[in-house]
Amino acid sequence: MTGIIGRLAPSPTGYLHVGHARSFLLAWWHVRSRGGRIVLRIEDLDRARAKPELVDTCLRDLEWLGIDWDGPPTYQSNDLQPYEEALASLVVSGGAYACTCSRKEIEVAQSAPHKGGELRYAGTCRGRYASVRAAERLADRAVGLRLRVSSAPLDLDDGVRGPHSTDVHRDVGDFLLARRDRTFAYQLAVVVDDARAAVTEVLRGDDLLSSTARQWHLQRALDLPHPRWYHVPLVVDPAGRRLAKRDRDLALASLRAAGVDPRRLVFWAARTAGQAVSEELSAPELLRTFDLKGLPEGPVPFGPDEQSYFRGAVPLKDPLPPPATGSGRSP
Ligand code: GLU
Ligand code: ZN
């Protein structure tokens, strides 16, 4: 046992697609190749968007790829108490405070439209109410809760992206942990869940890179350890856009139903991750040689050529030179 614990955290809001397959394979290879444990967490807190009937498909998809996990999958929606407890402790410590602002008020309060469309919270309710109760009484309804974020920029060292600096205070301000409708924010849930499962490393798509500093601040406020983060480039369509969960053709369930050999996805995922492997290997067979160091920078385009390869029509347009075949090659 190495003490390494990784996790897979799919959201059952749509079918898993080839991009998820690649991120999950990379996460699994990275942890398992070093003797670590893997936990599987179903991120189904978002009741409006989660579709319970998709969970089974998602588990089958992972198994089809050759991915396994330790212990039964956990479901966020099964037990809300840990999130409540984390919030309560933050309120007691002064790390979180009540916010009664509407979206409109937040828009008006921010001085300039923010890059990336994300609203920056100006801190309007910081120090405004004596307590959460007082805020509720004055507002006459449930209130949101926000984390009080210190204003210093944070330097993190990502296992894939390297050193990067983020200023949460400047970019998003005191961010939401629980909304006025009493639903828990993703940032809170992920931090509480990773800590509960004693996760030591998080490998996921780099669309979540910008959330990492928020999670770091929240871990510090809750006195929880920080995992090591690895953010891998996303798979994109030929026009460079991120893949949509809606596109049926890219869904693992469709490929599975069409009789696609999962080793083709495995080979594609491995080659686009810079691994010197030959075709026809299953995911576990790659564990012996997997090394994240080979991972190329930049997004991974996925289009009709890759689709045809999966369906067995054409060879993979290999993103890398052919793998070295060992000794004995003539120069
Ligand atoms: N459930 C999230 C997603 O599917 C992943 C959360 C995470 O890895 O932190 O995008
Ligand atoms: Zn407010």
mmCIF file of C-alpha atoms and ligand atoms in Angstrom:
data_model
loop_
_atom_site.group_PDB
_atom_site.id
_atom_site.type_symbol
_atom_site.label_atom_id
_atom_site.label_comp_id
_atom_site.label_asym_id
_atom_site.label_seq_id
_atom_site.Cartn_x
_atom_site.Cartn_y
_atom_site.Cartn_z
ATOM 1 C CA MET A 1 0.000 0.000 0.000
ATOM 2 C CA THR A 2 1.415 3.328 -1.049
ATOM 3 C CA GLY A 3 -1.058 5.623 0.691
ATOM 4 C CA ILE A 4 -2.015 7.148 -2.661
ATOM 5 C CA ILE A 5 -5.770 7.601 -3.016
ATOM 6 C CA GLY A 6 -7.323 8.927 -6.181
ATOM 7 C CA ARG A 7 -10.916 9.341 -7.193
ATOM 8 C CA LEU A 8 -13.254 9.347 -10.143
ATOM 9 C CA ALA A 9 -16.149 11.780 -9.747
ATOM 10 C CA PRO A 10 -18.613 11.534 -12.636
ATOM 11 C CA SER A 11 -21.762 13.661 -12.678
ATOM 12 C CA PRO A 12 -24.748 11.741 -14.035
ATOM 13 C CA THR A 13 -26.097 14.749 -15.895
ATOM 14 C CA GLY A 14 -25.569 13.264 -19.365
ATOM 15 C CA TYR A 15 -23.894 10.353 -21.079
ATOM 16 C CA LEU A 16 -20.174 9.989 -20.483
ATOM 17 C CA HIS A 17 -18.295 10.697 -23.698
ATOM 18 C CA VAL A 18 -14.851 10.043 -25.124
ATOM 19 C CA GLY A 19 -13.437 13.046 -23.276
ATOM 20 C CA HIS A 20 -14.534 11.643 -19.929
ATOM 21 C CA ALA A 21 -13.123 8.265 -20.931
ATOM 22 C CA ARG A 22 -9.724 9.829 -21.512
ATOM 23 C CA SER A 23 -9.668 11.790 -18.236
ATOM 24 C CA PHE A 24 -10.865 8.790 -16.240
ATOM 25 C CA LEU A 25 -8.349 6.452 -17.857
ATOM 26 C CA LEU A 26 -5.542 8.909 -17.132
ATOM 27 C CA ALA A 27 -6.668 9.292 -13.513
ATOM 28 C CA TRP A 28 -6.940 5.539 -13.110
ATOM 29 C CA TRP A 29 -3.601 4.765 -14.750
ATOM 30 C CA HIS A 30 -1.835 7.481 -12.802
ATOM 31 C CA VAL A 31 -3.009 6.164 -9.440
ATOM 32 C CA ARG A 32 -3.112 2.421 -10.070
ATOM 33 C CA SER A 33 0.281 2.319 -11.805
ATOM 34 C CA ARG A 34 1.774 3.529 -8.524
ATOM 35 C CA GLY A 35 -0.162 1.054 -6.385
ATOM 36 C CA GLY A 36 -2.813 3.514 -5.210
ATOM 37 C CA ARG A 37 -6.486 3.111 -4.355
ATOM 38 C CA ILE A 38 -9.347 4.552 -6.397
ATOM 39 C CA VAL A 39 -12.706 5.636 -5.044
ATOM 40 C CA LEU A 40 -15.741 6.267 -7.207
ATOM 41 C CA ARG A 41 -18.063 9.098 -6.237
ATOM 42 C CA ILE A 42 -21.285 9.862 -8.066
ATOM 43 C CA GLU A 43 -21.726 13.645 -8.035
ATOM 44 C CA ASP A 44 -25.497 13.832 -7.971
ATOM 45 C CA LEU A 45 -26.108 16.792 -5.659
ATOM 46 C CA ASP A 46 -27.544 18.918 -8.438
ATOM 47 C CA ARG A 47 -31.062 17.531 -8.314
ATOM 48 C CA ALA A 48 -32.300 19.590 -11.203
ATOM 49 C CA ARG A 49 -29.663 18.199 -13.559
ATOM 50 C CA ALA A 50 -28.715 14.770 -12.226
ATOM 51 C CA LYS A 51 -30.479 11.854 -13.892
ATOM 52 C CA PRO A 52 -30.401 8.821 -11.589
ATOM 53 C CA GLU A 53 -31.163 6.496 -14.505
ATOM 54 C CA LEU A 54 -27.795 7.399 -16.038
ATOM 55 C CA VAL A 55 -25.744 6.154 -13.101
ATOM 56 C CA ASP A 56 -25.956 2.536 -14.156
ATOM 57 C CA THR A 57 -24.876 3.367 -17.684
ATOM 58 C CA CYS A 58 -21.957 5.318 -16.286
ATOM 59 C CA LEU A 59 -20.793 2.375 -14.154
ATOM 60 C CA ARG A 60 -21.094 0.009 -17.157
ATOM 61 C CA ASP A 61 -19.098 2.477 -19.276
ATOM 62 C CA LEU A 62 -16.258 2.522 -16.767
ATOM 63 C CA GLU A 63 -16.221 -1.256 -16.479
ATOM 64 C CA TRP A 64 -16.245 -1.562 -20.257
ATOM 65 C CA LEU A 65 -13.114 0.598 -20.380
ATOM 66 C CA GLY A 66 -11.437 -1.724 -17.874
ATOM 67 C CA ILE A 67 -11.565 0.729 -14.987
ATOM 68 C CA ASP A 68 -12.207 -0.606 -11.491
ATOM 69 C CA TRP A 69 -12.474 0.979 -8.048
ATOM 70 C CA ASP A 70 -12.161 0.087 -4.380
ATOM 71 C CA GLY A 71 -15.302 -0.331 -2.317
ATOM 72 C CA PRO A 72 -18.822 0.526 -3.384
ATOM 73 C CA PRO A 73 -19.470 3.799 -5.232
ATOM 74 C CA THR A 74 -20.606 6.645 -2.982
ATOM 75 C CA TYR A 75 -23.478 8.965 -3.849
ATOM 76 C CA GLN A 76 -23.373 12.564 -2.694
ATOM 77 C CA SER A 77 -27.142 12.701 -2.347
ATOM 78 C CA ASN A 78 -27.138 9.806 0.141
ATOM 79 C CA ASP A 79 -25.883 11.824 3.059
ATOM 80 C CA LEU A 80 -26.071 15.601 3.263
ATOM 81 C CA GLN A 81 -24.991 15.842 6.864
ATOM 82 C CA PRO A 82 -21.241 16.220 6.213
ATOM 83 C CA TYR A 83 -21.932 19.298 4.081
ATOM 84 C CA GLU A 84 -24.183 20.760 6.778
ATOM 85 C CA GLU A 85 -21.518 20.125 9.385
ATOM 86 C CA ALA A 86 -18.803 21.759 7.304
ATOM 87 C CA LEU A 87 -20.999 24.819 6.813
ATOM 88 C CA ALA A 88 -21.866 24.992 10.481
ATOM 89 C CA SER A 89 -18.227 24.869 11.493
ATOM 90 C CA LEU A 90 -17.353 27.618 9.017
ATOM 91 C CA VAL A 91 -20.129 29.812 10.349
ATOM 92 C CA VAL A 92 -18.897 29.258 13.908
ATOM 93 C CA SER A 93 -15.277 30.025 13.003
ATOM 94 C CA GLY A 94 -16.271 33.126 11.046
ATOM 95 C CA GLY A 95 -14.941 31.623 7.815
ATOM 96 C CA ALA A 96 -18.370 31.844 6.189
ATOM 97 C CA TYR A 97 -21.046 34.481 6.340
ATOM 98 C CA ALA A 98 -24.645 34.966 5.260
ATOM 99 C CA CYS A 99 -25.408 36.674 1.961
ATOM 100 C CA THR A 100 -28.849 37.961 1.023
ATOM 101 C CA CYS A 101 -27.957 39.393 -2.388
ATOM 102 C CA SER A 102 -29.871 38.491 -5.499
ATOM 103 C CA ARG A 103 -28.046 37.887 -8.767
ATOM 104 C CA LYS A 104 -29.217 41.303 -9.928
ATOM 105 C CA GLU A 105 -27.708 43.007 -6.879
ATOM 106 C CA ILE A 106 -24.407 41.209 -7.429
ATOM 107 C CA GLU A 107 -24.333 42.371 -11.054
ATOM 108 C CA VAL A 108 -24.956 45.955 -10.029
ATOM 109 C CA ALA A 109 -22.366 45.839 -7.244
ATOM 110 C CA GLN A 110 -19.498 44.690 -9.428
ATOM 111 C CA SER A 111 -17.669 47.566 -11.001
ATOM 112 C CA ALA A 112 -16.880 46.024 -14.395
ATOM 113 C CA PRO A 113 -18.113 42.975 -16.274
ATOM 114 C CA HIS A 114 -15.796 40.138 -15.402
ATOM 115 C CA LYS A 115 -13.764 38.040 -17.781
ATOM 116 C CA GLY A 116 -15.117 34.601 -18.507
ATOM 117 C CA GLY A 117 -18.656 35.611 -17.635
ATOM 118 C CA GLU A 118 -18.178 34.667 -13.996
ATOM 119 C CA LEU A 119 -19.588 37.228 -11.612
ATOM 120 C CA ARG A 120 -17.271 38.662 -9.012
ATOM 121 C CA TYR A 121 -18.899 39.099 -5.659
ATOM 122 C CA ALA A 122 -18.031 42.521 -4.262
ATOM 123 C CA GLY A 123 -18.347 41.449 -0.622
ATOM 124 C CA THR A 124 -21.579 43.363 -0.050
ATOM 125 C CA CYS A 125 -22.719 41.227 2.900
ATOM 126 C CA ARG A 126 -19.313 40.813 4.564
ATOM 127 C CA GLY A 127 -19.768 42.123 8.078
ATOM 128 C CA ARG A 128 -23.341 43.188 7.300
ATOM 129 C CA TYR A 129 -25.203 40.803 9.605
ATOM 130 C CA ALA A 130 -24.477 39.848 13.187
ATOM 131 C CA SER A 131 -25.291 36.201 12.453
ATOM 132 C CA VAL A 132 -26.910 33.906 9.911
ATOM 133 C CA ARG A 133 -30.099 34.011 11.994
ATOM 134 C CA ALA A 134 -30.081 37.791 11.972
ATOM 135 C CA ALA A 135 -29.675 37.801 8.193
ATOM 136 C CA GLU A 136 -32.562 35.370 7.791
ATOM 137 C CA ARG A 137 -34.781 37.447 10.035
ATOM 138 C CA LEU A 138 -34.000 40.657 8.218
ATOM 139 C CA ALA A 139 -34.346 39.111 4.772
ATOM 140 C CA ASP A 140 -37.368 37.117 5.895
ATOM 141 C CA ARG A 141 -36.167 34.072 3.949
ATOM 142 C CA ALA A 142 -33.306 31.611 3.636
ATOM 143 C CA VAL A 143 -29.908 33.122 2.858
ATOM 144 C CA GLY A 144 -26.828 32.021 0.960
ATOM 145 C CA LEU A 145 -23.483 31.348 2.631
ATOM 146 C CA ARG A 146 -20.138 32.566 1.293
ATOM 147 C CA LEU A 147 -16.535 31.848 2.147
ATOM 148 C CA ARG A 148 -14.510 34.804 3.365
ATOM 149 C CA VAL A 149 -11.495 34.730 1.038
ATOM 150 C CA SER A 150 -8.222 36.446 1.918
ATOM 151 C CA SER A 151 -6.925 38.839 -0.689
ATOM 152 C CA ALA A 152 -3.447 37.435 -1.270
ATOM 153 C CA PRO A 153 -2.777 35.647 -4.565
ATOM 154 C CA LEU A 154 -2.136 31.936 -4.236
ATOM 155 C CA ASP A 155 0.700 30.060 -5.929
ATOM 156 C CA LEU A 156 -0.057 26.433 -6.669
ATOM 157 C CA ASP A 157 2.027 23.828 -8.439
ATOM 158 C CA ASP A 158 -0.131 21.637 -10.646
ATOM 159 C CA GLY A 159 1.233 18.190 -11.461
ATOM 160 C CA VAL A 160 0.524 18.757 -15.159
ATOM 161 C CA ARG A 161 0.294 22.504 -15.653
ATOM 162 C CA GLY A 162 3.140 23.425 -13.343
ATOM 163 C CA PRO A 163 3.233 26.556 -11.175
ATOM 164 C CA HIS A 164 0.330 28.973 -11.551
ATOM 165 C CA SER A 165 -0.952 31.885 -9.548
ATOM 166 C CA THR A 166 -4.609 32.587 -8.784
ATOM 167 C CA ASP A 167 -6.218 35.455 -6.953
ATOM 168 C CA VAL A 168 -9.631 34.229 -5.895
ATOM 169 C CA HIS A 169 -10.396 37.466 -4.112
ATOM 170 C CA ARG A 170 -9.754 39.479 -7.265
ATOM 171 C CA ASP A 171 -11.350 37.044 -9.726
ATOM 172 C CA VAL A 172 -14.512 35.789 -8.027
ATOM 173 C CA GLY A 173 -14.451 37.242 -4.515
ATOM 174 C CA ASP A 174 -16.106 35.505 -1.576
ATOM 175 C CA PHE A 175 -17.712 32.568 -3.337
ATOM 176 C CA LEU A 176 -20.906 30.681 -2.568
ATOM 177 C CA LEU A 177 -20.853 27.522 -0.466
ATOM 178 C CA ALA A 178 -24.619 27.131 -0.198
ATOM 179 C CA ARG A 179 -27.282 28.871 -2.230
ATOM 180 C CA ARG A 180 -30.367 30.573 -0.937
ATOM 181 C CA ASP A 181 -32.404 27.492 -1.839
ATOM 182 C CA ARG A 182 -30.133 25.531 0.526
ATOM 183 C CA THR A 183 -28.425 23.536 -2.175
ATOM 184 C CA PHE A 184 -24.716 22.992 -1.647
ATOM 185 C CA ALA A 185 -22.235 24.435 -4.091
ATOM 186 C CA TYR A 186 -19.938 22.122 -6.040
ATOM 187 C CA GLN A 187 -16.881 23.684 -4.331
ATOM 188 C CA LEU A 188 -18.123 22.740 -0.878
ATOM 189 C CA ALA A 189 -19.195 19.243 -1.845
ATOM 190 C CA VAL A 190 -15.983 18.351 -3.615
ATOM 191 C CA VAL A 191 -13.787 19.528 -0.748
ATOM 192 C CA VAL A 192 -15.839 17.730 1.899
ATOM 193 C CA ASP A 193 -16.015 14.529 -0.153
ATOM 194 C CA ASP A 194 -12.351 14.410 -1.105
ATOM 195 C CA ALA A 195 -11.430 14.845 2.550
ATOM 196 C CA ARG A 196 -13.886 12.193 3.714
ATOM 197 C CA ALA A 197 -12.383 9.700 1.295
ATOM 198 C CA ALA A 198 -8.847 10.810 2.280
ATOM 199 C CA VAL A 199 -8.089 11.565 -1.367
ATOM 200 C CA THR A 200 -4.438 12.461 -1.846
ATOM 201 C CA GLU A 201 -4.554 13.336 -5.529
ATOM 202 C CA VAL A 202 -7.042 14.696 -7.991
ATOM 203 C CA LEU A 203 -6.569 14.237 -11.732
ATOM 204 C CA ARG A 204 -9.331 15.844 -13.792
ATOM 205 C CA GLY A 205 -10.018 17.944 -16.885
ATOM 206 C CA ASP A 206 -8.419 21.381 -16.955
ATOM 207 C CA ASP A 207 -11.828 23.057 -17.187
ATOM 208 C CA LEU A 208 -11.676 22.756 -13.395
ATOM 209 C CA LEU A 209 -8.245 24.346 -13.015
ATOM 210 C CA SER A 210 -9.838 27.666 -12.105
ATOM 211 C CA SER A 211 -11.776 26.012 -9.266
ATOM 212 C CA THR A 212 -8.653 24.644 -7.647
ATOM 213 C CA ALA A 213 -7.647 27.776 -5.772
ATOM 214 C CA ARG A 214 -11.176 28.070 -4.387
ATOM 215 C CA GLN A 215 -10.943 24.517 -3.153
ATOM 216 C CA TRP A 216 -7.543 25.256 -1.630
ATOM 217 C CA HIS A 217 -8.955 28.238 0.332
ATOM 218 C CA LEU A 218 -11.881 26.170 1.494
ATOM 219 C CA GLN A 219 -9.640 23.324 2.621
ATOM 220 C CA ARG A 220 -7.596 25.777 4.614
ATOM 221 C CA ALA A 221 -10.664 27.282 6.243
ATOM 222 C CA LEU A 222 -11.853 23.794 7.192
ATOM 223 C CA ASP A 223 -8.392 22.721 8.317
ATOM 224 C CA LEU A 224 -8.296 19.921 5.747
ATOM 225 C CA PRO A 225 -5.233 18.671 3.862
ATOM 226 C CA HIS A 226 -4.751 19.722 0.228
ATOM 227 C CA PRO A 227 -4.532 16.953 -2.352
ATOM 228 C CA ARG A 228 -2.022 17.137 -5.192
ATOM 229 C CA TRP A 229 -3.803 18.382 -8.328
ATOM 230 C CA TYR A 230 -3.256 17.300 -11.930
ATOM 231 C CA HIS A 231 -5.241 19.078 -14.627
ATOM 232 C CA VAL A 232 -5.167 17.406 -18.019
ATOM 233 C CA PRO A 233 -6.101 19.166 -21.279
ATOM 234 C CA LEU A 234 -9.598 18.491 -22.537
ATOM 235 C CA VAL A 235 -10.687 16.647 -25.646
ATOM 236 C CA VAL A 236 -12.165 19.099 -28.152
ATOM 237 C CA ASP A 237 -14.021 18.880 -31.449
ATOM 238 C CA PRO A 238 -12.232 19.733 -34.718
ATOM 239 C CA ALA A 239 -13.249 23.375 -34.278
ATOM 240 C CA GLY A 240 -11.572 23.458 -30.881
ATOM 241 C CA ARG A 241 -14.753 23.467 -28.795
ATOM 242 C CA ARG A 242 -15.121 21.248 -25.774
ATOM 243 C CA LEU A 243 -17.221 18.160 -26.345
ATOM 244 C CA ALA A 244 -20.856 18.376 -25.337
ATOM 245 C CA LYS A 245 -22.518 15.719 -23.219
ATOM 246 C CA ARG A 246 -25.487 15.974 -25.567
ATOM 247 C CA ASP A 247 -23.682 14.578 -28.608
ATOM 248 C CA ARG A 248 -24.879 10.982 -28.823
ATOM 249 C CA ASP A 249 -22.152 9.918 -31.265
ATOM 250 C CA LEU A 250 -19.465 10.625 -28.721
ATOM 251 C CA ALA A 251 -21.221 8.786 -25.901
ATOM 252 C CA LEU A 252 -19.440 5.736 -24.546
ATOM 253 C CA ALA A 253 -22.814 4.000 -24.303
ATOM 254 C CA SER A 254 -23.308 4.417 -28.075
ATOM 255 C CA LEU A 255 -19.850 3.111 -28.872
ATOM 256 C CA ARG A 256 -20.412 0.207 -26.524
ATOM 257 C CA ALA A 257 -23.786 -0.573 -28.113
ATOM 258 C CA ALA A 258 -22.210 -0.382 -31.580
ATOM 259 C CA GLY A 259 -19.779 -3.131 -30.598
ATOM 260 C CA VAL A 260 -16.685 -0.941 -30.550
ATOM 261 C CA ASP A 261 -13.677 -2.697 -29.022
ATOM 262 C CA PRO A 262 -12.791 -0.729 -25.865
ATOM 263 C CA ARG A 263 -9.109 -1.361 -26.574
ATOM 264 C CA ARG A 264 -9.445 1.165 -29.391
ATOM 265 C CA LEU A 265 -10.418 3.870 -26.902
ATOM 266 C CA VAL A 266 -7.654 2.711 -24.622
ATOM 267 C CA PHE A 267 -5.098 2.945 -27.435
ATOM 268 C CA TRP A 268 -6.334 6.385 -28.503
ATOM 269 C CA ALA A 269 -6.305 7.651 -24.899
ATOM 270 C CA ALA A 270 -2.834 6.266 -24.311
ATOM 271 C CA ARG A 271 -1.330 7.586 -27.555
ATOM 272 C CA THR A 272 -2.833 11.048 -27.096
ATOM 273 C CA ALA A 273 -1.292 10.942 -23.607
ATOM 274 C CA GLY A 274 2.139 10.303 -25.088
ATOM 275 C CA GLN A 275 2.435 6.674 -24.036
ATOM 276 C CA ALA A 276 4.648 4.432 -26.155
ATOM 277 C CA VAL A 277 2.265 1.493 -26.414
ATOM 278 C CA SER A 278 1.082 -0.803 -29.115
ATOM 279 C CA GLU A 279 -2.496 -1.463 -30.124
ATOM 280 C CA GLU A 280 -4.658 -4.231 -28.679
ATOM 281 C CA LEU A 281 -3.795 -3.639 -25.025
ATOM 282 C CA SER A 282 -6.496 -3.374 -22.386
ATOM 283 C CA ALA A 283 -6.448 -0.595 -19.784
ATOM 284 C CA PRO A 284 -4.909 -2.791 -17.042
ATOM 285 C CA GLU A 285 -2.198 -3.969 -19.426
ATOM 286 C CA LEU A 286 -0.944 -0.395 -19.662
ATOM 287 C CA LEU A 287 -0.384 -0.039 -15.930
ATOM 288 C CA ARG A 288 3.113 -1.463 -16.072
ATOM 289 C CA THR A 289 4.473 1.303 -18.295
ATOM 290 C CA PHE A 290 2.164 4.265 -17.722
ATOM 291 C CA ASP A 291 3.903 7.548 -16.987
ATOM 292 C CA LEU A 292 2.102 10.884 -16.918
ATOM 293 C CA LYS A 293 5.357 12.635 -17.844
ATOM 294 C CA GLY A 294 4.745 11.863 -21.520
ATOM 295 C CA LEU A 295 1.512 13.899 -21.577
ATOM 296 C CA PRO A 296 1.647 16.470 -24.389
ATOM 297 C CA GLU A 297 0.426 20.009 -23.764
ATOM 298 C CA GLY A 298 -2.700 21.385 -25.330
ATOM 299 C CA PRO A 299 -6.194 20.125 -26.065
ATOM 300 C CA VAL A 300 -6.777 16.851 -27.908
ATOM 301 C CA PRO A 301 -8.850 17.176 -31.084
ATOM 302 C CA PHE A 302 -11.424 14.485 -31.699
ATOM 303 C CA GLY A 303 -13.316 14.194 -34.968
ATOM 304 C CA PRO A 304 -14.556 11.882 -37.713
ATOM 305 C CA ASP A 305 -11.129 10.225 -38.155
ATOM 306 C CA GLU A 306 -11.048 9.077 -34.557
ATOM 307 C CA GLN A 307 -14.689 7.979 -34.802
ATOM 308 C CA SER A 308 -13.825 5.863 -37.842
ATOM 309 C CA TYR A 309 -10.896 4.366 -36.006
ATOM 310 C CA PHE A 310 -13.117 3.400 -33.077
ATOM 311 C CA ARG A 311 -15.527 1.726 -35.464
ATOM 312 C CA GLY A 312 -12.697 -0.233 -37.007
ATOM 313 C CA ALA A 313 -12.881 1.399 -40.430
ATOM 314 C CA VAL A 314 -9.408 2.983 -40.581
ATOM 315 C CA PRO A 315 -6.147 2.913 -38.609
ATOM 316 C CA LEU A 316 -5.690 5.615 -35.984
ATOM 317 C CA LYS A 317 -4.053 8.726 -37.361
ATOM 318 C CA ASP A 318 -1.365 8.400 -34.757
ATOM 319 C CA PRO A 319 -0.674 11.643 -32.921
ATOM 320 C CA LEU A 320 2.848 10.477 -32.124
ATOM 321 C CA PRO A 321 5.694 8.780 -33.981
ATOM 322 C CA PRO A 322 5.436 4.975 -33.824
ATOM 323 C CA PRO A 323 6.497 3.555 -30.456
ATOM 324 C CA ALA A 324 10.065 2.365 -30.115
ATOM 325 C CA THR A 325 10.151 -1.401 -30.476
ATOM 326 C CA GLY A 326 13.052 -1.883 -28.094
ATOM 327 C CA SER A 327 16.609 -2.896 -28.921
ATOM 328 C CA GLY A 328 17.920 -4.200 -32.199
ATOM 329 C CA ARG A 329 16.631 -1.463 -34.460
ATOM 330 C CA SER A 330 18.904 -0.341 -37.208
ATOM 331 C CA PRO A 331 19.717 3.385 -37.036
HETATM 332 N N1 GLU B 1 -18.258 15.885 -11.239
HETATM 333 C C1 GLU B 1 -17.427 16.831 -11.897
HETATM 334 C C2 GLU B 1 -17.576 16.727 -13.395
HETATM 335 O O1 GLU B 1 -18.087 15.773 -13.890
HETATM 336 C C3 GLU B 1 -15.962 16.616 -11.550
HETATM 337 C C4 GLU B 1 -15.597 17.238 -10.278
HETATM 338 C C5 GLU B 1 -14.131 17.129 -9.927
HETATM 339 O O2 GLU B 1 -13.418 16.308 -10.519
HETATM 340 O O3 GLU B 1 -13.708 17.855 -9.048
HETATM 341 O O4 GLU B 1 -17.196 17.635 -14.108
HETATM 342 ZN ZN ZN B 2 -24.580 39.479 -0.367
#
